Amino acid sequence: MDFANFLIQTLNSVQYGLLLFMLAAGLTLIFGIMGVVNLAHGSFYMLGAYLAFSLSSRLGSFTAAILVGTLLSVIFGLVLERLLFRHFYHRDHLDQVLLTFGLIYIFEEARSLLWGDDVHGVAIPPLLSGSITLTENQSYPVYRLFMMGVCVLLAVGLYLLINKTRLGMKIRAGAFNREMTESLGINIKLIHAVVFAIGVALASVAGMIAAPVSSVYPGMGSSVLIMCFVVVVIGGIGSVRGALIAALLVGFVDTFGKVLLPQVAGMLVYMLMAAVLLFKPEGLFKQ
Amino acid sequence: MNAPTRSFSRRLLLSRSAAVAGASSAGLLLPQIVRAQGSKVRVGFMLPYTGTYAQLGVAIENGVRMAIAEKGGKLGGREIEWFKVDDESEPSKGVENANKLVQRDKVDILIGTVHSGVQMGIQKVARDSGVLSIIPNAGVLAATRALCAPNVFRTSFSNSQPTMALGKPMMDKGLKKAVWITWKYAAGDEAFEGFKDSYTKAGGTIVKELGLPFPNVEFQALLTEIASLKPDAVACFFAGAAAAKFMKDYAAAGLQGKIPLYGSGFLTEGVLQAAGPAAEGVYSTLHYADSLDTPRNKQFRTAYAGQFKLQPDVYAVQGYDSGQLLVQGLAAVKGDMSNKAALYKALETTVIDSPRGKWSMSKAHNPVQDIYLRVVEKGDNKVLGVAAKALADSGTGCKL
């Protein structure tokens, strides 16, 4: 593999890794702060992709679709938290697994009723289509650079929100000691609802921006959910920083594996996970 | 004292009658029904009517019904009773669904299906029960190779058949080094077998074999690799909506026009509109092409379009040929399906006058057919000629 090719595959890896991070961050945040194992996280990704598909054709603008879609996802997240998840924070993980596993089926069925079972494509907006020539016979699609930009922006925003704001301080305090935080007069219920909605929105936005490059199809949430769990397990459950490092690691192993070792590419990520767990059973960054 | 006894005896009665009903439905108590020639032929469709392949299922059923209707709507002089099961393209329910038709509905003929995984379930039921089974699409090799059966006939293709015609036209154009790309699953692997066979025999070298899990469509890393390998050509197997996306991504990666793209014909079937300009110049090989310029094909296309208000495709043709095969086979035995030897003989030897061109059955019950080379020009698949004349699947391992 020559240097130019290596460089472009590195870009591909980072792009895939960042997308996985957006999903894993929400998953690990909801677990780390509220202690909820959410198997339905992949469904939020699917929701985002279908929203992007429907809204971009209705509104005629991809940007508008992302903005409206994000708003709808936040509302969806808040409603879901109020009606269902709130009642499961203190329950056993097994109860949560049952609830969220059931939700996967409900969401799949609802998707089938609303959008049917066909595979759909979402067009890349004209402004972002086309590619940049990097070397004489290699070019890189502009849209993928845009995806990376969105992911980096959201990652930085998430970091600032949690580490530099009052709300972030309350979130961290609530995760650390719920009773103590509540006794200081902080509305922990509201904070939980906000964190949950952020998690849903992150997954949904990931689905929206991924829609043009990955198509929109039934069951798209499940394959991505498995990768998300791999990332969270490698990174250390509950750690956002761990999720970032692990997502990039998975991105590299998956991308280079596909190209260099196509025969075993499907297994490499799991082998990576097994290797990490062998030496660090709690993941790379234990919370 | 009375009440418990009564309820006991009632329960006993219920369970006994349930057992009787169960036994009779399983055919244990009733003597084998001797189906007289006058009685109806029971024909069962096991096809996908929902999900990604729903349109294919409908096209196949339309084709079958149309072919039989053209010959008076009867099979061997007998009226037809139709049965339908939606197989949902779900392999885990394959055996159960096939048994619904064979055990419950007692069909004489089972027509199905599209998905190769589901076909394996049908194959098991067909081999166990001996019911006459027609495969109108699924190309899984085993069905007409190691697991072939005297009562199973395929009217479509084997997965390696279309790609077996790719090698020669590619070498004729001086494309000596190729990269192969597909999904890593049975149909992809079997399509590769055909390509590898024909391309290496013609003198070509496969530089690299790329794959991704089914039905993943993130091609970016693989397209980057193709660009850096700079092969003379790329050959592939993709189908459905993902195929359109592959051609679009191929163009977006700057490869269209630079490295010629060849594929199993399913690459462009039904997705030319979705792929748009990205499909221009894509070469593919298949046993049919919409634009096949023969009177037979034109007549078929006009009739189909008139009847169903839909343009027919390769799947409709395969269904149509399944209907034709049944019409001719049952006519030969005058509808007497109990004369299995004569019936199978007739099905084996009959020549089908298909919109795709005349074809006949191989020893292993797979079509021996011409494979066409096509190229996409202005959004249409133009036929360039016959890439392989009377191509047969090897039928390796079939002992018929």
XYZ file of C-alpha atoms in Angstrom:
687
model
C 0.000 0.000 0.000
C 1.530 3.306 -1.059
C 1.441 6.461 1.030
C -1.370 8.227 -0.847
C -3.599 5.207 -0.544
C -2.713 4.854 3.119
C -3.671 8.470 3.664
C -7.061 8.096 2.023
C -7.844 4.888 3.857
C -6.924 6.723 7.050
C -9.492 9.373 6.161
C -12.041 6.603 5.551
C -11.204 5.076 8.933
C -11.519 8.358 10.796
C -14.797 9.134 9.080
C -16.294 5.749 10.017
C -14.823 5.968 13.518
C -16.329 9.403 14.159
C -19.740 8.225 13.020
C -19.534 5.265 15.387
C -18.472 7.641 18.142
C -21.631 9.712 17.774
C -23.690 6.601 18.315
C -21.569 5.127 21.063
C -21.373 8.430 22.939
C -25.138 8.532 23.382
C -25.253 4.887 24.378
C -22.507 5.205 26.940
C -23.848 8.531 28.268
C -27.294 7.069 28.921
C -25.701 4.103 30.630
C -23.100 6.057 32.552
C -25.462 8.663 33.919
C -28.761 6.870 34.272
C -27.583 3.288 34.437
C -29.923 2.243 31.606
C -28.861 -0.428 29.149
C -30.521 0.735 25.944
C -30.694 -1.911 23.227
C -33.029 0.308 21.213
C -30.264 2.834 20.567
C -29.808 1.525 17.021
C -33.483 2.263 16.375
C -32.815 5.975 16.988
C -30.134 5.787 14.296
C -32.674 4.181 11.962
C -35.242 6.832 12.913
C -32.763 9.527 11.922
C -32.088 7.931 8.545
C -35.805 7.602 7.747
C -36.447 11.156 8.921
C -33.693 12.380 6.605
C -35.272 10.418 3.765
C -38.803 11.738 4.321
C -37.930 15.293 5.298
C -35.353 15.982 2.606
C -37.854 15.106 -0.107
C -40.706 17.014 1.611
C -38.750 20.123 2.548
C -36.547 20.043 -0.524
C -33.464 20.857 1.514
C -31.045 18.562 3.290
C -30.031 21.201 5.834
C -33.658 21.908 6.712
C -34.242 18.159 6.979
C -31.402 17.811 9.485
C -32.616 20.746 11.587
C -36.265 19.673 11.659
C -35.215 16.044 12.099
C -33.069 16.887 15.105
C -35.904 18.817 16.696
C -38.317 15.922 16.136
C -35.805 13.457 17.592
C -35.313 15.555 20.713
C -39.089 15.688 21.224
C -39.304 11.954 20.580
C -36.524 11.349 23.121
C -38.210 13.499 25.779
C -41.571 11.780 25.315
C -40.018 8.327 25.401
C -38.077 9.198 28.537
C -41.178 10.551 30.273
C -43.436 7.665 29.322
C -41.115 4.679 29.556
C -37.464 4.995 30.466
C -38.048 7.103 33.601
C -39.775 4.137 35.203
C -36.828 1.871 34.601
C -33.866 3.761 36.086
C -34.062 1.849 39.345
C -34.984 -1.467 37.848
C -32.708 -4.375 37.225
C -30.602 -4.364 34.020
C -32.494 -7.437 32.893
C -35.784 -5.507 33.006
C -34.186 -2.731 30.979
C -32.888 -5.207 28.428
C -36.372 -6.702 28.084
C -37.975 -3.283 27.708
C -35.526 -2.001 25.130
C -35.406 -5.300 23.246
C -39.176 -5.102 22.958
C -38.870 -1.541 21.747
C -36.652 -2.700 18.864
C -39.535 -4.829 17.595
C -42.073 -2.067 18.073
C -39.889 0.443 16.242
C -39.215 -2.010 13.382
C -42.935 -2.682 13.004
C -43.766 1.024 13.159
C -41.107 1.715 10.550
C -42.630 -0.945 8.327
C -46.102 0.608 8.681
C -44.941 4.162 8.125
C -42.286 3.745 5.456
C -42.693 0.226 4.060
C -39.949 -2.344 3.557
C -38.167 -0.933 0.538
C -34.589 0.283 0.453
C -34.355 4.013 -0.135
C -31.575 6.307 -1.152
C -31.085 9.877 0.000
C -29.428 12.224 -2.464
C -26.315 14.086 -1.420
C -27.100 17.826 -1.516
C -25.559 19.451 -4.634
C -23.372 21.728 -2.560
C -21.715 18.749 -0.883
C -21.498 16.397 -3.852
C -18.364 16.041 -5.894
C -14.916 15.176 -4.698
C -11.567 16.740 -4.000
C -8.637 15.366 -5.968
C -5.931 14.250 -3.591
C -3.536 12.389 -5.848
C -3.497 11.682 -9.540
C -5.964 8.806 -9.380
C -7.435 9.216 -5.914
C -10.122 11.625 -4.879
C -12.126 12.054 -1.701
C -15.868 12.821 -1.594
C -16.698 16.218 -0.138
C -19.715 14.783 1.635
C -17.514 12.546 3.764
C -15.457 15.542 4.834
C -18.730 17.211 5.797
C -19.692 14.146 7.861
C -16.385 14.326 9.696
C -16.907 18.040 10.314
C -20.360 17.484 11.827
C -19.077 14.678 14.056
C -16.112 16.718 15.292
C -18.363 19.711 15.996
C -20.776 17.598 17.996
C -17.970 15.847 19.864
C -16.427 19.183 20.858
C -19.849 20.530 21.788
C -20.496 17.474 23.939
C -17.123 17.860 25.644
C -17.754 21.533 26.399
C -21.284 20.842 27.592
C -20.226 18.188 30.062
C -16.972 19.705 31.268
C -17.426 23.460 31.042
C -21.044 24.330 31.719
C -23.228 24.469 34.816
C -25.565 21.919 33.299
C -22.560 19.667 32.684
C -21.508 20.044 36.280
C -24.975 19.022 37.443
C -24.970 16.067 35.051
C -21.625 14.889 36.413
C -22.733 15.421 39.981
C -25.940 13.497 39.353
C -24.043 10.587 37.865
C -21.639 10.599 40.801
C -24.137 10.758 43.635
C -27.791 11.064 42.851
C -29.147 11.527 46.387
C -26.591 14.158 47.337
C -27.229 16.109 44.156
C -30.990 15.980 44.669
C -30.662 17.171 48.236
C -28.866 20.254 46.935
C -32.083 21.183 45.170
C -31.070 20.153 41.671
C -33.865 18.733 39.534
C -32.300 15.404 38.673
C -35.389 14.224 36.774
C -35.060 17.104 34.365
C -31.343 16.467 33.950
C -31.976 12.830 33.149
C -34.570 13.762 30.569
C -32.121 16.182 28.949
C -29.301 13.622 28.856
C -31.615 11.034 27.359
C -32.789 13.451 24.690
C -29.155 14.330 23.877
C -28.373 10.633 23.458
C -31.353 10.102 21.166
C -30.493 13.207 19.146
C -26.851 12.141 18.705
C -27.901 8.745 17.349
C -30.574 10.277 15.172
C -28.242 12.917 13.697
C -25.710 10.160 12.998
C -28.449 8.329 11.103
C -29.423 11.474 9.205
C -25.949 12.328 7.997
C -25.153 8.671 7.271
C -28.323 8.198 5.177
C -26.836 9.405 1.851
C -23.788 7.124 2.115
C -25.344 4.056 3.712
C -28.877 4.010 2.179
C -32.011 3.728 4.268
C -33.234 0.187 4.823
C -35.161 -2.048 7.235
C -33.099 -3.397 10.107
C -30.321 -0.866 9.589
C -30.308 -0.157 13.321
C -29.346 -3.634 14.435
C -26.048 -3.970 12.591
C -24.966 -0.562 13.797
C -26.058 -1.343 17.351
C -23.703 -4.309 17.489
C -20.782 -2.116 16.411
C -21.834 0.444 19.026
C -21.716 -2.098 21.780
C -18.318 -3.271 20.583
C -17.091 0.330 20.812
C -18.590 0.871 24.258
C -17.167 -2.390 25.574
C -13.683 -1.680 24.188
C -13.752 1.918 25.429
C -15.028 1.113 28.883
C -18.699 1.316 29.780
C -19.751 4.836 30.723
C -16.661 6.605 29.412
C -17.196 9.122 26.612
C -13.433 9.571 26.114
C -13.093 5.769 25.904
C -15.853 5.676 23.328
C -13.979 8.178 21.148
C -10.677 6.265 21.245
C -12.421 2.912 20.772
C -14.562 4.184 17.889
C -11.473 5.413 16.025
C -9.701 2.119 16.761
C -12.661 0.143 15.410
C -12.807 2.442 12.381
C -9.167 1.703 11.563
C -9.348 -2.039 12.144
C -12.541 -2.369 10.107
C -11.414 -0.206 7.171
C -7.893 -1.551 6.840
C -9.130 -5.069 7.531
C -11.578 -4.846 4.610
C -8.747 -3.822 2.298
C -5.754 -5.774 3.529
C -7.379 -8.968 4.802
C -10.727 -9.197 2.983
C -11.143 -12.885 3.848
C -11.367 -12.308 7.595
C -12.467 -8.648 7.662
C -15.806 -9.462 9.261
C -14.127 -10.981 12.313
C -11.322 -8.511 12.939
C -13.348 -6.073 15.038
C -14.501 -8.871 17.314
C -10.949 -10.169 17.595
C -9.891 -6.671 18.623
C -12.607 -6.644 21.261
C -11.570 -10.048 22.561
C -7.927 -8.962 22.717
C -8.781 -5.784 24.650
C -10.999 -7.655 27.079
C -8.279 -10.215 27.670
C -5.913 -7.567 29.015
C -8.400 -4.983 30.231
C -11.638 -6.734 31.190
C -13.316 -3.418 31.959
C -12.342 -1.762 28.685
C -9.587 0.707 27.914
C -10.971 3.557 30.006
C -12.778 2.364 33.044
C -15.059 5.076 34.335
C -70.255 -36.371 41.923
C -71.631 -36.042 38.486
C -70.026 -32.830 37.490
C -66.377 -33.921 37.625
C -67.122 -37.092 35.684
C -68.931 -35.195 33.012
C -66.189 -32.649 32.658
C -63.653 -35.453 32.605
C -65.445 -37.292 29.879
C -65.951 -34.106 27.956
C -62.262 -33.396 28.147
C -61.565 -36.952 27.051
C -63.908 -36.564 24.142
C -62.275 -33.315 23.175
C -58.778 -34.689 23.331
C -59.785 -37.834 21.460
C -61.431 -35.904 18.690
C -58.436 -33.569 18.542
C -56.214 -36.600 18.118
C -58.441 -37.953 15.384
C -58.493 -34.601 13.639
C -54.722 -34.356 13.965
C -54.169 -37.826 12.658
C -56.510 -37.370 9.741
C -54.960 -34.045 8.788
C -51.583 -35.745 8.834
C -53.050 -38.277 6.454
C -52.785 -41.233 8.820
C -56.397 -42.355 8.878
C -57.609 -41.580 5.400
C -56.577 -43.742 2.512
C -54.360 -41.986 0.004
C -56.651 -39.826 -2.078
C -56.474 -41.096 -5.588
C -56.690 -37.994 -7.676
C -58.637 -38.722 -10.765
C -57.773 -36.926 -13.957
C -60.904 -34.867 -13.741
C -60.087 -33.415 -10.334
C -58.275 -30.102 -9.979
C -54.512 -29.678 -10.031
C -53.405 -28.005 -6.835
C -50.687 -25.437 -7.509
C -48.967 -23.598 -4.647
C -46.942 -20.396 -4.854
C -44.335 -19.910 -2.175
C -42.956 -16.469 -2.966
C -42.009 -13.241 -1.205
C -45.065 -10.968 -1.178
C -43.673 -8.565 1.418
C -40.186 -7.167 2.030
C -37.367 -6.235 -0.293
C -38.206 -8.948 -2.831
C -41.975 -8.388 -2.896
C -41.965 -7.039 -6.465
C -40.037 -10.082 -7.664
C -42.615 -12.411 -6.155
C -45.458 -10.571 -7.863
C -43.651 -10.555 -11.232
C -43.076 -14.305 -11.015
C -46.689 -15.079 -10.120
C -47.931 -12.833 -12.939
C -45.670 -14.664 -15.372
C -46.836 -18.123 -14.318
C -50.517 -17.214 -14.507
C -50.067 -15.499 -17.859
C -48.355 -18.492 -19.484
C -51.060 -20.887 -18.273
C -53.879 -18.516 -19.188
C -52.489 -18.261 -22.733
C -52.942 -22.032 -23.084
C -56.544 -22.059 -21.903
C -56.008 -21.763 -18.161
C -55.728 -25.497 -17.584
C -52.882 -27.945 -16.960
C -53.123 -31.217 -18.882
C -56.847 -30.605 -19.332
C -57.448 -30.201 -15.593
C -58.748 -27.136 -13.787
C -56.348 -25.423 -11.382
C -56.805 -24.599 -7.727
C -54.284 -21.991 -6.532
C -52.663 -21.659 -3.100
C -50.342 -18.929 -1.839
C -47.859 -18.566 0.984
C -45.745 -15.477 1.621
C -42.234 -16.715 2.443
C -41.072 -13.218 3.508
C -37.585 -14.153 2.218
C -37.058 -15.600 5.687
C -34.787 -18.672 5.541
C -35.608 -19.765 9.098
C -39.259 -20.264 8.091
C -38.462 -21.970 4.786
C -39.262 -25.535 5.769
C -42.354 -24.560 7.757
C -43.783 -22.492 4.904
C -43.107 -25.172 2.307
C -44.790 -27.713 4.575
C -47.872 -25.493 4.805
C -48.339 -25.975 1.085
C -47.332 -29.617 0.899
C -48.879 -31.018 4.100
C -51.807 -28.695 4.746
C -52.860 -27.663 1.247
C -51.695 -30.905 -0.382
C -50.433 -29.163 -3.487
C -49.370 -31.232 -6.487
C -46.969 -28.562 -7.667
C -44.942 -26.123 -5.573
C -43.583 -23.014 -7.291
C -40.923 -21.106 -5.307
C -38.877 -19.050 -4.546
C -36.587 -15.994 -4.883
C -34.180 -16.123 -1.923
C -31.504 -18.831 -2.067
C -31.610 -19.433 1.680
C -35.365 -20.043 1.643
C -34.899 -22.280 -1.387
C -32.806 -24.636 0.708
C -35.845 -25.156 2.954
C -38.043 -25.868 -0.075
C -35.409 -28.231 -1.412
C -35.528 -30.256 1.789
C -39.318 -30.480 1.732
C -39.330 -31.315 -1.994
C -36.808 -34.098 -1.513
C -38.630 -35.499 1.530
C -42.138 -35.355 0.083
C -41.438 -35.889 -3.604
C -43.794 -33.071 -4.612
C -43.081 -31.544 -8.038
C -41.128 -28.357 -7.354
C -40.340 -25.542 -9.790
C -37.685 -22.940 -8.889
C -38.558 -19.673 -10.676
C -35.577 -17.641 -9.425
C -33.281 -18.732 -6.567
C -29.907 -19.606 -8.059
C -28.384 -21.520 -5.155
C -25.983 -24.027 -6.724
C -26.826 -26.970 -4.454
C -30.401 -27.156 -5.791
C -29.184 -28.460 -9.135
C -25.863 -29.882 -7.984
C -25.225 -32.011 -4.889
C -28.835 -31.760 -3.653
C -30.550 -32.154 -7.026
C -33.710 -34.249 -7.173
C -35.790 -35.880 -9.924
C -38.826 -33.802 -8.892
C -37.057 -30.406 -8.716
C -36.736 -28.254 -11.856
C -35.215 -24.781 -12.144
C -36.412 -22.368 -14.827
C -34.118 -19.451 -13.966
C -30.343 -19.791 -13.647
C -27.671 -21.036 -11.290
C -25.799 -18.347 -9.343
C -22.585 -18.928 -11.245
C -24.236 -19.086 -14.692
C -24.437 -15.361 -15.635
C -20.886 -14.626 -14.436
C -19.613 -17.679 -16.298
C -20.112 -15.627 -19.458
C -18.131 -12.588 -18.267
C -14.592 -13.842 -18.861
C -14.511 -14.027 -22.637
C -15.930 -10.580 -23.511
C -13.606 -8.995 -20.960
C -10.529 -10.694 -22.392
C -11.679 -9.881 -25.929
C -11.395 -6.227 -24.939
C -7.871 -6.793 -23.643
C -8.825 -6.393 -19.975
C -6.265 -8.749 -18.474
C -6.207 -7.758 -14.813
C -9.448 -7.497 -12.864
C -10.621 -6.887 -9.323
C -13.674 -8.818 -8.124
C -16.059 -7.288 -5.597
C -19.265 -8.644 -4.031
C -21.148 -9.368 -0.832
C -19.718 -12.161 1.256
C -22.653 -14.573 1.235
C -23.698 -17.644 -0.694
C -24.963 -15.953 -3.863
C -21.889 -13.681 -3.994
C -19.474 -16.559 -3.527
C -21.276 -18.635 -6.148
C -21.271 -15.760 -8.632
C -17.540 -15.437 -8.017
C -17.073 -19.116 -8.831
C -18.515 -18.511 -12.298
C -16.427 -15.404 -12.895
C -13.185 -16.962 -11.684
C -13.760 -19.999 -13.840
C -14.447 -18.123 -17.063
C -11.970 -15.266 -16.594
C -8.931 -17.327 -15.614
C -9.693 -19.880 -18.339
C -9.738 -17.059 -20.873
C -6.290 -15.997 -19.622
C -7.161 -13.181 -17.208
C -5.735 -12.594 -13.745
C -7.833 -11.701 -10.728
C -5.676 -9.186 -8.883
C -7.806 -9.011 -5.777
C -11.059 -10.310 -4.385
C -12.912 -7.730 -2.302
C -16.011 -8.334 -0.230
C -18.294 -6.873 2.386
C -21.019 -8.408 4.521
C -24.552 -8.690 3.058
C -26.431 -6.314 2.766
C -23.848 -3.669 3.762
C -23.472 -0.785 1.290
C -20.508 1.156 2.655
C -18.268 0.752 -0.398
C -15.944 3.695 0.231
C -12.875 1.863 1.575
C -13.136 -0.790 -1.137
C -13.496 1.769 -3.927
C -10.415 3.566 -2.599
C -8.565 0.265 -2.800
C -9.741 -0.309 -6.369
C -8.534 3.153 -7.372
C -5.091 2.444 -5.959
C -4.850 -1.028 -7.530
C -5.600 0.407 -10.996
C -6.873 -2.849 -12.533
C -7.914 -3.048 -16.209
C -11.495 -3.767 -15.136
C -13.758 -4.416 -12.167
C -16.233 -7.288 -12.077
C -18.953 -7.568 -9.459
C -22.136 -9.143 -8.192
C -24.707 -6.870 -6.554
C -28.481 -6.764 -6.882
C -31.425 -4.548 -6.019
C -31.228 -1.107 -4.454
C -27.667 -1.742 -3.281
C -26.594 -2.284 -6.882
C -27.788 1.209 -7.788
C -25.861 2.605 -4.870
C -22.733 0.704 -5.881
C -22.811 2.181 -9.383
C -23.417 5.667 -7.965
C -20.536 5.383 -5.493
C -18.337 3.950 -8.252
C -19.010 7.040 -10.334
C -18.586 9.378 -7.350
C -15.186 7.831 -6.603
C -14.127 8.937 -10.075
C -13.857 5.399 -11.425
C -16.656 5.558 -14.016
C -15.184 5.764 -17.488
C -11.697 5.185 -16.094
C -11.931 1.536 -15.055
C -14.659 -0.363 -16.944
C -17.270 -1.985 -14.701
C -18.619 -5.464 -15.508
C -21.154 -7.430 -13.537
C -23.604 -10.244 -13.280
C -26.708 -8.905 -15.062
C -28.609 -8.457 -11.814
C -26.428 -5.384 -11.262
C -28.628 -3.365 -13.595
C -31.994 -5.205 -13.416
C -34.740 -2.907 -12.188
C -32.372 -0.194 -10.945
C -31.392 1.707 -14.086
C -33.641 4.601 -13.191
C -32.377 4.745 -9.622
C -28.750 4.649 -10.721
C -29.233 7.310 -13.385
C -26.146 8.462 -15.307
C -23.898 6.406 -12.988
C -25.020 3.263 -14.827
C -23.934 4.512 -18.261
C -21.354 2.227 -19.810
C -21.793 -0.631 -17.335
C -21.407 -4.046 -18.983
C -23.274 -7.075 -17.710
C -24.170 -10.621 -18.684
C -27.560 -12.230 -18.145
C -29.896 -14.789 -19.695
C -32.344 -12.028 -20.625
C -32.498 -8.377 -21.603
C -35.616 -6.208 -21.804
C -34.515 -4.910 -25.210
C -33.932 -8.354 -26.746
C -34.926 -7.815 -30.344
C -36.928 -10.937 -31.194
C -40.581 -11.272 -32.221
C -41.142 -13.665 -29.311
C -39.868 -11.159 -26.742
C -41.819 -8.271 -28.258
C -45.025 -10.267 -28.272
C -44.451 -11.284 -24.641
C -43.672 -7.752 -23.521
C -46.715 -6.248 -25.209
C -49.017 -8.900 -23.783
C -47.596 -8.629 -20.267
C -47.678 -4.836 -20.230
C -51.266 -4.888 -21.494
C -52.413 -7.390 -18.916
C -50.672 -6.120 -15.777
C -50.042 -2.429 -16.629
C -46.406 -3.059 -15.732
C -43.235 -3.551 -17.751
C -42.049 -7.158 -17.451
C -38.535 -7.937 -16.252
C -36.313 -10.991 -16.058
C -38.313 -12.255 -13.059
C -41.560 -12.104 -15.000
C -39.871 -14.082 -17.791
C -38.728 -16.743 -15.342
C -42.263 -17.018 -13.975
C -43.645 -17.161 -17.496
C -41.260 -19.984 -18.387
C -42.235 -21.865 -15.240
C -45.830 -21.696 -16.452
C -44.833 -22.821 -19.934
C -42.839 -25.733 -18.546
C -45.859 -26.911 -16.542
C -48.227 -26.510 -19.485
C -45.990 -28.585 -21.768
C -45.056 -31.164 -19.129
C -48.603 -31.858 -18.009
C -49.912 -31.888 -21.570
C -47.456 -34.677 -22.364
C -48.958 -36.929 -19.663
C -52.513 -35.605 -20.222
C -52.663 -34.310 -16.669
C -51.890 -37.655 -15.071
C -49.415 -36.636 -12.406
C -49.276 -40.094 -10.882
C -47.240 -41.248 -13.867
C -44.131 -39.648 -12.435
C -41.577 -41.263 -14.741
C -43.344 -40.006 -17.852
C -43.998 -36.586 -16.306
C -40.365 -36.011 -15.331
C -39.223 -37.303 -18.709
C -41.486 -34.758 -20.411
C -40.239 -31.909 -18.219
C -36.640 -32.918 -18.882
C -36.940 -33.087 -22.634
C -39.308 -30.256 -23.439
C -37.913 -27.169 -25.159
C -39.173 -23.849 -23.827
C -39.861 -21.152 -26.399
C -39.031 -18.313 -24.039
C -38.887 -14.532 -24.496
C -35.196 -14.998 -23.598
C -34.725 -17.444 -26.487
C -35.251 -21.207 -26.715
C -33.822 -23.247 -23.866
C -33.894 -26.779 -22.531
C -33.179 -28.568 -19.266
C -29.740 -29.857 -18.365
C -29.383 -33.322 -16.866
C -29.411 -31.732 -13.418
C -32.638 -29.783 -14.258
C -31.140 -26.323 -14.748
C -31.665 -24.286 -17.952
C -29.139 -24.647 -20.752
C -29.411 -21.140 -22.176
C -27.774 -18.300 -24.056
C -26.218 -15.573 -21.927
C -26.314 -12.079 -23.422
C -23.765 -9.311 -23.123
C -25.440 -5.961 -22.506
C -24.263 -2.409 -21.990
C -26.153 0.515 -20.509
C -26.664 3.281 -23.049
C -28.886 6.302 -22.411
C -30.584 4.555 -19.502
C -31.329 1.335 -21.416
C -29.668 -2.037 -21.449
C -28.576 -2.521 -25.042
C -27.880 -6.082 -26.161
C -24.422 -6.361 -27.716
C -24.710 -10.026 -28.551
C -24.526 -13.525 -27.153
C -21.678 -13.792 -24.654
C -22.044 -17.538 -24.263
C -24.129 -19.851 -26.415
C -26.183 -22.617 -24.738
C -24.364 -22.276 -21.447
C -24.957 -25.064 -18.939
C -24.193 -25.196 -15.233
C -21.662 -27.907 -14.420
C -24.162 -29.800 -12.266
C -21.228 -31.163 -10.245
C -22.297 -33.799 -7.755
C -25.768 -34.351 -9.195
C -26.562 -38.017 -9.719
C -29.561 -37.861 -12.040
